Coordinates of N, CA and C and ligand atoms in Angstrom, one line a residue:
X913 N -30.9 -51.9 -44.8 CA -30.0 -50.8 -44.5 C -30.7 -49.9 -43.5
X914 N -29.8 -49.0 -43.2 CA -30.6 -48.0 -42.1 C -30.8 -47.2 -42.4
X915 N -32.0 -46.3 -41.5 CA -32.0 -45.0 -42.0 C -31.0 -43.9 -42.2
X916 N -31.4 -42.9 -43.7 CA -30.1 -41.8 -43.9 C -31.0 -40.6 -43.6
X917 N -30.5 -40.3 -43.3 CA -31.4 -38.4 -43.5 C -29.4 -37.7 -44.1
X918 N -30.3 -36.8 -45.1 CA -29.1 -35.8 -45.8 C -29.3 -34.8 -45.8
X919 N -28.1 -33.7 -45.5 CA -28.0 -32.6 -45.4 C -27.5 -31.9 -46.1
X920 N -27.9 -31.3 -47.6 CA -26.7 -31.0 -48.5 C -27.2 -29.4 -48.3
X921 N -26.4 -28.8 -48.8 CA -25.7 -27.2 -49.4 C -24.8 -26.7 -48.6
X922 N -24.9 -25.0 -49.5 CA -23.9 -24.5 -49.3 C -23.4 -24.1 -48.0
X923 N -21.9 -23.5 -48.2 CA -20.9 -23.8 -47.2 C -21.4 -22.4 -46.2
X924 N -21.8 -22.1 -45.1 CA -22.0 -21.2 -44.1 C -23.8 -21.4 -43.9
X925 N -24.5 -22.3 -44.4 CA -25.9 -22.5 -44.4 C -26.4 -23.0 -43.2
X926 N -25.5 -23.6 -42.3 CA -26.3 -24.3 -41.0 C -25.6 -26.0 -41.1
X927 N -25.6 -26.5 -42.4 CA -25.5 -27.4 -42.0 C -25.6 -28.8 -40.9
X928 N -24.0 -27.8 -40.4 CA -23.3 -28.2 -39.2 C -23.8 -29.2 -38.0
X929 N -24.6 -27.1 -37.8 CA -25.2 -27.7 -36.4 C -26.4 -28.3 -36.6
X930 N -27.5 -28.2 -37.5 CA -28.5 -28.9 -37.7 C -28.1 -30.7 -37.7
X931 N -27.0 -30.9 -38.3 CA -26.5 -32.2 -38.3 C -26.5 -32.9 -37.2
X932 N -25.4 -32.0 -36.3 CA -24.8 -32.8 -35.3 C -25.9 -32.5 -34.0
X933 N -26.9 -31.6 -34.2 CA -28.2 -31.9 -33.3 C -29.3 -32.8 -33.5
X934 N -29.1 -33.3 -34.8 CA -30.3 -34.5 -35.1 C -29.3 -35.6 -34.9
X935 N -28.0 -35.8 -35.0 CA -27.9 -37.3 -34.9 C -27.9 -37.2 -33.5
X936 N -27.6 -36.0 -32.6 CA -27.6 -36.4 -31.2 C -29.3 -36.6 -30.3
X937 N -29.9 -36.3 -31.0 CA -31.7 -36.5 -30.8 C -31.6 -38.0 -31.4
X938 N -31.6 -38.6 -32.6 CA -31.7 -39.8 -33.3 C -31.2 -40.7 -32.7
X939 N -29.8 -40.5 -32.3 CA -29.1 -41.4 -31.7 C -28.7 -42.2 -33.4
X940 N -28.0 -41.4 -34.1 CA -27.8 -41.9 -35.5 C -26.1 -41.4 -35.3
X941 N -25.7 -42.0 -36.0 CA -23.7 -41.6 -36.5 C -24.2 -40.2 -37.4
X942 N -22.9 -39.2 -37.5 CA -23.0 -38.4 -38.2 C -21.9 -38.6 -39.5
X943 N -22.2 -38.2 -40.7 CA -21.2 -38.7 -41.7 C -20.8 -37.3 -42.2
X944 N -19.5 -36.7 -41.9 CA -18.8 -35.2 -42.2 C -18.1 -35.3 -43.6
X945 N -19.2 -35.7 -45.0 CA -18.1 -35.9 -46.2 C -17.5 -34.7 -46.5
X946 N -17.7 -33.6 -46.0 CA -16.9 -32.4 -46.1 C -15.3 -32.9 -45.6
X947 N -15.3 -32.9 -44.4 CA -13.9 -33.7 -44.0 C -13.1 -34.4 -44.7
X948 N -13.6 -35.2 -45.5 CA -13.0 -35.8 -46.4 C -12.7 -35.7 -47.2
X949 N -13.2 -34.3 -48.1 CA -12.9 -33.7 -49.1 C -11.6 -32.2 -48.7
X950 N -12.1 -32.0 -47.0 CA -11.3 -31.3 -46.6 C -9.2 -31.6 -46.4
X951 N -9.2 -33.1 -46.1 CA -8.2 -34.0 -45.4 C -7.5 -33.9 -47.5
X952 N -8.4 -34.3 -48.2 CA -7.6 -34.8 -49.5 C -6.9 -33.3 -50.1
X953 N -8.1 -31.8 -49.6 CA -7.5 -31.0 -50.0 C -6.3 -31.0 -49.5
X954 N -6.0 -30.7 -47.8 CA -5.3 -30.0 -47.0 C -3.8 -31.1 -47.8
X955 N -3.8 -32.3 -47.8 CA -2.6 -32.9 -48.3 C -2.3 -33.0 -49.5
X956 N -3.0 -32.3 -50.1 CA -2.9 -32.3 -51.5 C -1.9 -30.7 -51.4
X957 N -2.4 -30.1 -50.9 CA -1.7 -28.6 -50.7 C 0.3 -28.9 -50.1
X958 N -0.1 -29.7 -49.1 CA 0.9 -30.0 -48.4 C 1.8 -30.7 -49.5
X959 N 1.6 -31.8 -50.4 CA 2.5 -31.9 -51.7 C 2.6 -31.2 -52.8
X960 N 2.5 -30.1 -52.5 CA 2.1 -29.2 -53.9 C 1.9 -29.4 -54.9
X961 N 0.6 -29.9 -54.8 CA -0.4 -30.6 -56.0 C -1.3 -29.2 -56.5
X962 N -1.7 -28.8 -55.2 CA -2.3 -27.5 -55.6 C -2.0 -26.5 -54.8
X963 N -2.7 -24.8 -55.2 CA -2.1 -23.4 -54.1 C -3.1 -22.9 -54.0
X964 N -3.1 -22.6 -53.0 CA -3.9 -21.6 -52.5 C -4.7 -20.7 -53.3
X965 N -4.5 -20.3 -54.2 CA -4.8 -19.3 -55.4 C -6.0 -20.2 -56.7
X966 N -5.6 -21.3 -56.4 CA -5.9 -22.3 -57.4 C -5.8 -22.1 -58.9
X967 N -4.7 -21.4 -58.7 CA -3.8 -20.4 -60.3 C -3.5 -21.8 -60.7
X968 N -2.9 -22.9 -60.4 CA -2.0 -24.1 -60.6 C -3.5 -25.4 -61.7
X969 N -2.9 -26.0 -62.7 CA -3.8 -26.9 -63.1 C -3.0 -28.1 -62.7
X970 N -4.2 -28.5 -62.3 CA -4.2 -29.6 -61.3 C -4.3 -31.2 -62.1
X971 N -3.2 -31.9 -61.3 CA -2.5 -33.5 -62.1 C -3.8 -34.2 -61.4
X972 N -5.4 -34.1 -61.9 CA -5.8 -35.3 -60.9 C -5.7 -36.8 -60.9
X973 N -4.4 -37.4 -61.6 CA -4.4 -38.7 -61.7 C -3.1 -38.8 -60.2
X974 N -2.0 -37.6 -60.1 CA -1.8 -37.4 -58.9 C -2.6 -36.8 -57.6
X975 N -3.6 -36.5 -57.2 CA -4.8 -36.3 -56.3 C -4.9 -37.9 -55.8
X976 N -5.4 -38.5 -57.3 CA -5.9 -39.4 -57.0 C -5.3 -40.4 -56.6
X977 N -4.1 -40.6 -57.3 CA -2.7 -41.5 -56.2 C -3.0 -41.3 -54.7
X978 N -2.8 -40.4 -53.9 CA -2.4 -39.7 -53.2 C -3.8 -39.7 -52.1
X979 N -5.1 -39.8 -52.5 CA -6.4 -40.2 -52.3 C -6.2 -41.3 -51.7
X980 N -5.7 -41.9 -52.7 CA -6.3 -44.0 -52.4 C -4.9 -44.1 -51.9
X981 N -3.6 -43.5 -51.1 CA -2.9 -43.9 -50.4 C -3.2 -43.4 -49.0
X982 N -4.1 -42.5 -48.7 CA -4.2 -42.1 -47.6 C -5.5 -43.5 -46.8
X983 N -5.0 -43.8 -45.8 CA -5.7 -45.1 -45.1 C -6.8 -43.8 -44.1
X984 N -8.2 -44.3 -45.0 CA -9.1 -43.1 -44.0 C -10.6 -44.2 -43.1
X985 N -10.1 -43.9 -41.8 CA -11.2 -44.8 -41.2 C -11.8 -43.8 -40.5
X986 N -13.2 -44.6 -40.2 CA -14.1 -43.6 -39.4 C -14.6 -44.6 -38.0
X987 N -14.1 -43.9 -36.6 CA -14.2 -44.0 -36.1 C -15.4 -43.6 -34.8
X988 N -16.3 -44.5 -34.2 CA -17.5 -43.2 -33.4 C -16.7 -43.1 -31.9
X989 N -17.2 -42.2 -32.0 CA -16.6 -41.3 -30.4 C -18.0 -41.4 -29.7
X990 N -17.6 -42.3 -28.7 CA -18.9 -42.3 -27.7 C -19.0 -41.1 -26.6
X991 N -17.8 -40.6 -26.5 CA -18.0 -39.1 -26.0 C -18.5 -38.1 -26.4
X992 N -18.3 -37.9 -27.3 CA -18.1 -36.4 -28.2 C -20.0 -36.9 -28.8
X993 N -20.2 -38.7 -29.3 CA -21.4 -38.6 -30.2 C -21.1 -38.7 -32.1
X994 N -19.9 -38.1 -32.0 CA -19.5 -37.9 -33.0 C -18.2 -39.0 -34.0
X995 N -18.5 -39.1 -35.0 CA -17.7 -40.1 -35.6 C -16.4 -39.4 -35.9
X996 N -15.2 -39.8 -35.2 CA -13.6 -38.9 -35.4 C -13.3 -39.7 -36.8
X997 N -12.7 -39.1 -37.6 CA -12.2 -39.3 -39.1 C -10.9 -39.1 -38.7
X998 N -9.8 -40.7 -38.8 CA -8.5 -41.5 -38.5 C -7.9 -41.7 -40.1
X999 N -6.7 -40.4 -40.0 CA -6.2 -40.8 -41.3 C -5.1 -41.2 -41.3
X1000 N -4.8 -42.3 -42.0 CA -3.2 -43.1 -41.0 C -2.6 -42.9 -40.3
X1001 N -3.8 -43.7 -39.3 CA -3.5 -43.9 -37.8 C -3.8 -42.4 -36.9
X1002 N -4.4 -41.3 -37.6 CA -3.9 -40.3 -36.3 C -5.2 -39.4 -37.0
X1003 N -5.7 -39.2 -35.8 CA -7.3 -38.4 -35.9 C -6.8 -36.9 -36.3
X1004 N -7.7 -36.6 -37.3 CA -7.4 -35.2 -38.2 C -7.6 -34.2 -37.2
X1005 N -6.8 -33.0 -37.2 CA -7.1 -32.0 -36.0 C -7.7 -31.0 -36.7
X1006 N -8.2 -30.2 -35.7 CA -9.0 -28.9 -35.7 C -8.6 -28.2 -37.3
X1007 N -7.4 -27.9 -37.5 CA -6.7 -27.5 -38.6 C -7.6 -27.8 -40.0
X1008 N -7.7 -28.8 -40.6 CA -8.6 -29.3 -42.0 C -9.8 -27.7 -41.2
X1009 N -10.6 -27.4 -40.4 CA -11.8 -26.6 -40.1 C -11.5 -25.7 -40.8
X1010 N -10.3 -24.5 -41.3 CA -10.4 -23.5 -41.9 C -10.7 -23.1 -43.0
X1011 N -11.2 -22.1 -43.2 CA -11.7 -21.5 -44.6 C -10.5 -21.9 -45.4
X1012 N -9.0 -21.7 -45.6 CA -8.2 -22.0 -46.6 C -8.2 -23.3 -47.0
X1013 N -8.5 -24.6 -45.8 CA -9.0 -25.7 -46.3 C -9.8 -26.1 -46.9
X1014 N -10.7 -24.9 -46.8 CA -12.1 -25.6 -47.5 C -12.1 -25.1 -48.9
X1015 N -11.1 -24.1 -48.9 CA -11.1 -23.9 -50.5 C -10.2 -24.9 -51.3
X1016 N -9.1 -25.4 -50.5 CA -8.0 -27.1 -51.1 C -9.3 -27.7 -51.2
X1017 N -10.5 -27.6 -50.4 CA -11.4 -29.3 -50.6 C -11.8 -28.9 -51.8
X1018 N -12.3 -27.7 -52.1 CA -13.4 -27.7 -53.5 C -12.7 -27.8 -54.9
X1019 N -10.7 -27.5 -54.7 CA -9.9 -27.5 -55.9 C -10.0 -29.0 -56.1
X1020 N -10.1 -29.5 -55.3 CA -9.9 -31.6 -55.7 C -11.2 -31.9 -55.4
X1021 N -12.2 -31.6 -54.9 CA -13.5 -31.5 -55.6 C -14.3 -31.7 -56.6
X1022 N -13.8 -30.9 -57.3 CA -14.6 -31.4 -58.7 C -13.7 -32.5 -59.8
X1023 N -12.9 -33.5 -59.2 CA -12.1 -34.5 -60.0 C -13.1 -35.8 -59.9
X1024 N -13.7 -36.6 -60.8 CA -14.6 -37.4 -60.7 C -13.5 -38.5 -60.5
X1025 N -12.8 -38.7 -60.7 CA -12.1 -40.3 -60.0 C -11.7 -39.7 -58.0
X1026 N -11.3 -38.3 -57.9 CA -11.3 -38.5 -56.5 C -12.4 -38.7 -55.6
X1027 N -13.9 -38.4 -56.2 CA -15.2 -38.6 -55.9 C -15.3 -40.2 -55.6
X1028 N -14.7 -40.6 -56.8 CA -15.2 -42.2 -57.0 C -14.1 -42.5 -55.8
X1029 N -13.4 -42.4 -55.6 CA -12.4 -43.2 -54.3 C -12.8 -43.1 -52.8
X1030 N -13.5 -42.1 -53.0 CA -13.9 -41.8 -51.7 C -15.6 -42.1 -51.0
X1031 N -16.5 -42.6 -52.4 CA -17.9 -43.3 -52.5 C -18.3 -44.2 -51.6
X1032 N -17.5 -45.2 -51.9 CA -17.6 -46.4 -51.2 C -17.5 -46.5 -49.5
X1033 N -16.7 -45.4 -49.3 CA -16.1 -44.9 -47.8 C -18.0 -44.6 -46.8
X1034 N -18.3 -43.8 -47.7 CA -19.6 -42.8 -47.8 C -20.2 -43.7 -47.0
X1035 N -20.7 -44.7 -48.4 CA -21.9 -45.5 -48.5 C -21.8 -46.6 -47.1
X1036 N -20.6 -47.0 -46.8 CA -20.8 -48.4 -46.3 C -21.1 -47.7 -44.9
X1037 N -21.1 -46.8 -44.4 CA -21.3 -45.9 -43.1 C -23.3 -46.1 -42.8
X1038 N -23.5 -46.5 -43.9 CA -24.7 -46.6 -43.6 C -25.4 -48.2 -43.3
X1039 N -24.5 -49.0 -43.1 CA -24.5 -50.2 -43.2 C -24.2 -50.5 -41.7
X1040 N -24.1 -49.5 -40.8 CA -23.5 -50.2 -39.6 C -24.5 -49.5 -38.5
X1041 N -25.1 -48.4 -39.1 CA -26.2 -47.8 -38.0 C -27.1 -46.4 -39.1
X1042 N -28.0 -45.8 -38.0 CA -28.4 -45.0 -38.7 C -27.7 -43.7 -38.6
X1043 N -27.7 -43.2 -40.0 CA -27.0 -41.6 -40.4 C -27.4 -40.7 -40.6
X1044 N -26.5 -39.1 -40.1 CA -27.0 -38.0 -41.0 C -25.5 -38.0 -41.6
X1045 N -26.0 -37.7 -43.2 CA -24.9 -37.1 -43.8 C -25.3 -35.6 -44.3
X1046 N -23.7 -35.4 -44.1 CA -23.8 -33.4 -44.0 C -23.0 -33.6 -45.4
X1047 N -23.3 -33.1 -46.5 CA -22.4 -32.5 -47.6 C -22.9 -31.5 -48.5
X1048 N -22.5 -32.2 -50.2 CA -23.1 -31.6 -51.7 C -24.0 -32.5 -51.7
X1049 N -23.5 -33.9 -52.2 CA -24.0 -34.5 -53.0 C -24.6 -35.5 -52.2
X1050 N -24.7 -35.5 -51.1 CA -25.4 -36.8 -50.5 C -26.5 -37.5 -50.9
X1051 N -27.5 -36.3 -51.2 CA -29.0 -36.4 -51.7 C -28.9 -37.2 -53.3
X1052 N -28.0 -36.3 -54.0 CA -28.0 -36.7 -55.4 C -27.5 -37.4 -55.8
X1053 N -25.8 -38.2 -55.1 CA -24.8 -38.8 -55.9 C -24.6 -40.2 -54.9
X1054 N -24.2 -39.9 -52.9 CA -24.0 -41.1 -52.1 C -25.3 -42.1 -51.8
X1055 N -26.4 -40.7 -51.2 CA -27.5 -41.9 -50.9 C -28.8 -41.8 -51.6
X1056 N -28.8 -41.5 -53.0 CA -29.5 -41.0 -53.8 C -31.6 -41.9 -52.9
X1057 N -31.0 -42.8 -52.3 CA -32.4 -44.0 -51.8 C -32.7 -43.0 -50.3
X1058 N -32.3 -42.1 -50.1 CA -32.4 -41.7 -48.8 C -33.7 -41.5 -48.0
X1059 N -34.0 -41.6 -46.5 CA -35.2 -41.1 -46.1 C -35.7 -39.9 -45.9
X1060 N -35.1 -39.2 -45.9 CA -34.9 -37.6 -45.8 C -33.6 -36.9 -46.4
X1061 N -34.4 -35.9 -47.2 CA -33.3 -34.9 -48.1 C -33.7 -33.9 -47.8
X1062 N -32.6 -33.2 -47.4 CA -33.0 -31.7 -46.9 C -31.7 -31.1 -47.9
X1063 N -32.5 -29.7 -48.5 CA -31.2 -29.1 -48.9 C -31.4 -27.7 -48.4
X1064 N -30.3 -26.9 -47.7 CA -30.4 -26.0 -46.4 C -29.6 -24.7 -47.7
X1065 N -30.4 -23.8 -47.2 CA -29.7 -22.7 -48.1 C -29.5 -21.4 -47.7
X1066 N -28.8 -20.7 -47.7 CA -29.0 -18.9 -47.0 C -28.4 -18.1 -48.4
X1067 N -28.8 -16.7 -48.5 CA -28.0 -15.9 -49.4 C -26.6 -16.0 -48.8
X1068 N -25.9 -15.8 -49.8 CA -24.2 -15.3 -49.2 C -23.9 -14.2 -48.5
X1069 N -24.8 -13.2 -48.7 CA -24.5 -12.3 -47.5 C -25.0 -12.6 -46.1
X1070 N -26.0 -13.4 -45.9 CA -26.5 -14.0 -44.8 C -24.9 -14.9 -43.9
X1071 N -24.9 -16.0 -45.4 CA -23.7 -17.1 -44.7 C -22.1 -16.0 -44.5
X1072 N -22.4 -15.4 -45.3 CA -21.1 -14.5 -45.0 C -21.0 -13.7 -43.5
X1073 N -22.2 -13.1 -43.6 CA -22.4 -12.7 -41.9 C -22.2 -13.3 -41.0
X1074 N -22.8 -14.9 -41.2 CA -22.6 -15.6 -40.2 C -21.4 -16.4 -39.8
X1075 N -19.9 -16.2 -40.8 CA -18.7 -16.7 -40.7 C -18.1 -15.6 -40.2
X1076 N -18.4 -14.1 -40.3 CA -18.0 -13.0 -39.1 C -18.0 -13.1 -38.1
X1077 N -19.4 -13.5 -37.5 CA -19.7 -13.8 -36.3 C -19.0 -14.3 -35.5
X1078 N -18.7 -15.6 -36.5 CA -18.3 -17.2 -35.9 C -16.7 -16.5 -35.6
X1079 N -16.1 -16.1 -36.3 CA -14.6 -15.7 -36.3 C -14.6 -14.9 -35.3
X1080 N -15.1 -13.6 -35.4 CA -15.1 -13.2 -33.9 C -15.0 -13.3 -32.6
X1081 N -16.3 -13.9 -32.7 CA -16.4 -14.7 -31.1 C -15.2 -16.0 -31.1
X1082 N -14.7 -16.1 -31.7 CA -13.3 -17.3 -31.8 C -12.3 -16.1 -31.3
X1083 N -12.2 -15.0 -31.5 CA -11.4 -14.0 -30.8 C -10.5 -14.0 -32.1
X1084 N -10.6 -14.1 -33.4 CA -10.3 -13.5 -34.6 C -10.5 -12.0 -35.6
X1085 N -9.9 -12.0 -36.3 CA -10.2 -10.5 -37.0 C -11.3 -11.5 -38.6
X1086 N -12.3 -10.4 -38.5 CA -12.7 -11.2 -40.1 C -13.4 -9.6 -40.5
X1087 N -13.2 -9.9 -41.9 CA -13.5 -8.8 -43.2 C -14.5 -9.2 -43.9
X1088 N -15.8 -8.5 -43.6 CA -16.8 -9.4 -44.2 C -16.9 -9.6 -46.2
X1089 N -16.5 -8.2 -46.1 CA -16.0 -8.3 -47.9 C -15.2 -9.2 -48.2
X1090 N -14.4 -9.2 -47.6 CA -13.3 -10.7 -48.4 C -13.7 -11.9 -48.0
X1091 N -14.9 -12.0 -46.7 CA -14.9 -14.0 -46.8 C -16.6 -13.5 -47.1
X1092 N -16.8 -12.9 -48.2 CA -18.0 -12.5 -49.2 C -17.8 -13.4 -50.5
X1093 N -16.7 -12.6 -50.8 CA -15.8 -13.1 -52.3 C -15.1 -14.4 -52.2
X1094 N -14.9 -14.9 -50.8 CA -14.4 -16.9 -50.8 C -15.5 -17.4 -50.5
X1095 N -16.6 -17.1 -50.3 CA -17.9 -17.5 -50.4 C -18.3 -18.1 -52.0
X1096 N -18.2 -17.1 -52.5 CA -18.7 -16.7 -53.8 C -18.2 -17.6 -54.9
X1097 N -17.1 -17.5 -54.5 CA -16.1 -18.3 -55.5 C -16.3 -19.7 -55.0
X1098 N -16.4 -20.5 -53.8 CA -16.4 -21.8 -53.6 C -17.9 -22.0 -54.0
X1099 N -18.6 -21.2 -53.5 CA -20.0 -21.5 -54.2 C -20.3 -22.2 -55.9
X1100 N -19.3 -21.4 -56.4 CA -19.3 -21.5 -57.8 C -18.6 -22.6 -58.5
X1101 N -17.5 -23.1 -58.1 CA -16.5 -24.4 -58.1 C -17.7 -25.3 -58.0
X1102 N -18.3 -25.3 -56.8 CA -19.1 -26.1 -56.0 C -20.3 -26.4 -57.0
X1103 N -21.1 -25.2 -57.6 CA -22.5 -25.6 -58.2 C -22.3 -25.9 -60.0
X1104 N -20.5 -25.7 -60.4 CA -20.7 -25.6 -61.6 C -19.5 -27.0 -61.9
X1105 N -19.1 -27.4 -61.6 CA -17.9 -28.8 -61.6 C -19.2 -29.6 -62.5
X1106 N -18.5 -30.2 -63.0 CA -19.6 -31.2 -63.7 C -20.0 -33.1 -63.3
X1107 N -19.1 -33.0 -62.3 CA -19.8 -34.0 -61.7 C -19.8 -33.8 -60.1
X1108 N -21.3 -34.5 -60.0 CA -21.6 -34.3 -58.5 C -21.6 -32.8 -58.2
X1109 N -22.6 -31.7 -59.0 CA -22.1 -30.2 -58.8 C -23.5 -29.9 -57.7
X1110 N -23.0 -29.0 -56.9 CA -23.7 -28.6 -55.6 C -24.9 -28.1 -56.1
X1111 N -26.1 -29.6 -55.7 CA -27.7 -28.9 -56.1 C -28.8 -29.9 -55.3
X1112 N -30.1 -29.3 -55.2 CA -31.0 -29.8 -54.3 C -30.9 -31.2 -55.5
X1113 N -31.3 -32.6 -54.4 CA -31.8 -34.0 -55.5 C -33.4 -33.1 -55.6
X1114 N -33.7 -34.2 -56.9 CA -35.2 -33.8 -57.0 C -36.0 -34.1 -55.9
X1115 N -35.7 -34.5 -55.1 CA -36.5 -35.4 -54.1 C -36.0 -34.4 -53.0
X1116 N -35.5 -33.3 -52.8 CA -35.0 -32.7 -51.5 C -35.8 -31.6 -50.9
X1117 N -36.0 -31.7 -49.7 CA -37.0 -30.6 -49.1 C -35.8 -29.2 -49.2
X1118 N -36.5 -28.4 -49.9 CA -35.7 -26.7 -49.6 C -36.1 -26.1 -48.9
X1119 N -34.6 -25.6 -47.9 CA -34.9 -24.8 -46.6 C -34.3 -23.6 -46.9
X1120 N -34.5 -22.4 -46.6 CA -33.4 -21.1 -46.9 C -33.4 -20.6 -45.5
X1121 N -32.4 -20.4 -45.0 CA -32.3 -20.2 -43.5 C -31.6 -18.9 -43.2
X1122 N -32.1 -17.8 -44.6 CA -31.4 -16.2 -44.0 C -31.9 -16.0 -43.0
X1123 N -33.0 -16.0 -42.7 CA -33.5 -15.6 -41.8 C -34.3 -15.9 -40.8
X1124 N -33.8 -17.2 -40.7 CA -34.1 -18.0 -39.6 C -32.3 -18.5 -38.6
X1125 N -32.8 -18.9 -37.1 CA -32.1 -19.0 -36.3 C -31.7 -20.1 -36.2
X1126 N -30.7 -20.9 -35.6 CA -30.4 -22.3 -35.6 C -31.3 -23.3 -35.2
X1127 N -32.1 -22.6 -34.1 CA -33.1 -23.3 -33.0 C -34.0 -23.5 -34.5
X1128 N -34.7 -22.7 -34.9 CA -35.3 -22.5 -36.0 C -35.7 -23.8 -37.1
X1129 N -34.4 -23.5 -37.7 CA -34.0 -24.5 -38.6 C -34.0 -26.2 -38.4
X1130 N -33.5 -25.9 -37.0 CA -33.3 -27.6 -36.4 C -34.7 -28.4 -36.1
X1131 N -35.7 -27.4 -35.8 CA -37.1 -27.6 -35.3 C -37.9 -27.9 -37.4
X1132 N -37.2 -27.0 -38.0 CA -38.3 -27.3 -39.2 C -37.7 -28.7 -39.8
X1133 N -36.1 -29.3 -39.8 CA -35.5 -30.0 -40.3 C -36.4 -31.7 -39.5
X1134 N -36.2 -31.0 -38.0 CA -36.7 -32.5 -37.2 C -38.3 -32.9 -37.8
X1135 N -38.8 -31.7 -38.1 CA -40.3 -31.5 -38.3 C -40.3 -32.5 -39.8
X1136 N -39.2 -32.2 -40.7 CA -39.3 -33.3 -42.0 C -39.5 -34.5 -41.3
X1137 N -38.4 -34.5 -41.0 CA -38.0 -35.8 -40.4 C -39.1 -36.8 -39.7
X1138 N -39.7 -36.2 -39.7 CA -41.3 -37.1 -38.5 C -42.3 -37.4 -40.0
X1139 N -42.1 -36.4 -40.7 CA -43.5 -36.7 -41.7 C -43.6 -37.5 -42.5
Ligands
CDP1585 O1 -18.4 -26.6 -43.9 P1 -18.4 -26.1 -45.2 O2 -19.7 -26.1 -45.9 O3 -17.7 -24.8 -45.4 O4 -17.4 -27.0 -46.1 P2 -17.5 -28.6 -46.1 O5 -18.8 -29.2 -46.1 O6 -16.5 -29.1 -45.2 O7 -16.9 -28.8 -47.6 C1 -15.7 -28.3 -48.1 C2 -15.6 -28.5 -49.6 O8 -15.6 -29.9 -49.9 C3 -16.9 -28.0 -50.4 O9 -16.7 -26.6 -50.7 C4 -16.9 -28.9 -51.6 O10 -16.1 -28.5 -52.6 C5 -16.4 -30.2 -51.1 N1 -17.4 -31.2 -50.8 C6 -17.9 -31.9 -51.8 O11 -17.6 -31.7 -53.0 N2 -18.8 -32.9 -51.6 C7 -19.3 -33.2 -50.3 N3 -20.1 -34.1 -50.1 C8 -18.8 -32.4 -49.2 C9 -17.9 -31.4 -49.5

């Protein structure tokens, strides 16, 4: 198999860009299982399986229909560098990126048959080249054999700052008190679900990146990565 490097935590931590600047140094595919978790929420909302509110208890034997009907291929973009995620037939747009999708991903999130439908998808990505995977569980649950685990972390008021920012400069209005509290709350879905719940593997280098820069981060992550 080929090499994996993983990038797991929480949501406003860096991730991202540390990801998609090592597979572009590596010359590795990048694997976005957020997206995937994002695509099952966004159409799960779209059939009113779940709301926004996540007041609603959720059918996951319908999720899970609804999962394994969706045809999800992964595509590499020799432009971009980046692997486009093709969900029957038609590449997922910008839309799945918003915060109200990322809270659909974490409501179908914690369903252990939608995990298991979407595993296999994960894993075989590493069978065709070398990877960085960005998620939760990469470390602990997809590539538990991995060459590098990184688990990237910032306080919530750090990552909350830095989804201000990002809104902003997108020429948006953001309230840092309220995407404090959807921080908080997905954080918690996220580290308390009982399967696959958002935590460093034993084996994972801990990074906390309040107060470090992106340049920063990407230099200490590449710096695992060599050792
Ligand atoms: O980019 P951000 O960290 O905000 O979100 P994401 O990585 O796109 O993930 C969205 C949601 O999908 C998370 O809050 C998790 O509930 C879920 N997820 C997961 O359960 N397992 C993964 N490997 C990746 C994401």
């Amino acid at each position: 198999r080929f090499p994996v490097i993983c990038i797991d935590g929480p949501s406003g931590a860096g991730k991202g860009t540390v990801t998609w600047r090592l597979a572009q140094a590596l010359g590795y595919q990048l694997l976005d299982s957020g997206a995937l978790y994002r695509i099952v929420g966004l159409k799960a909302f779209e059939a009113g399986l779940i709301t926004a509110d996540a007041s609603q208890v959720i059918d996951e034997m319908a999720v899970l229909a609804l999962t394994q009907s969706l045809k999800i291929a992964f595509v590499p973009n020799n432009a971009s560098g980046r692997v486009d995620i093709i969900v029957n037939s038609e590449a997922i747009g910008e839309q799945v990126r918003n915060e109200a999708v990322g809270g659909y991903a974490s409501q179908i999130a914690v369903f252990p048959k939608v995990r298991q439908a979407l595993l296999k998808l994960q894993q075989d990505m590493a069978s065709r080249s070398g990877l960085v995977a960005d998620g939760r569980d990469m470390g602990t649950v997809v590539f538990p054999d991995a060459d590098v685990k990184v688990f990237l972390t910032a306080s919530a008021e750090a990552r909350a700052e830095r989804r201000v920012t990002q809104l902003l400069n997108a020429g948006q209005t953001a309230d840092f008190e309220a995407i404090l509290v959807t921080i908080k709350e997905r954080d918690d879905r996220d580290e308390n679900r009982s399967t696959a719940p958002s935590k460093p593997a034993a084996d994972a280098l801990l990074l906390d990146s309040s107060n470090l820069d992106a340049d920063a981060v990407y230099k200490q992550v590449k710096q695992y990565c060599q050792d």
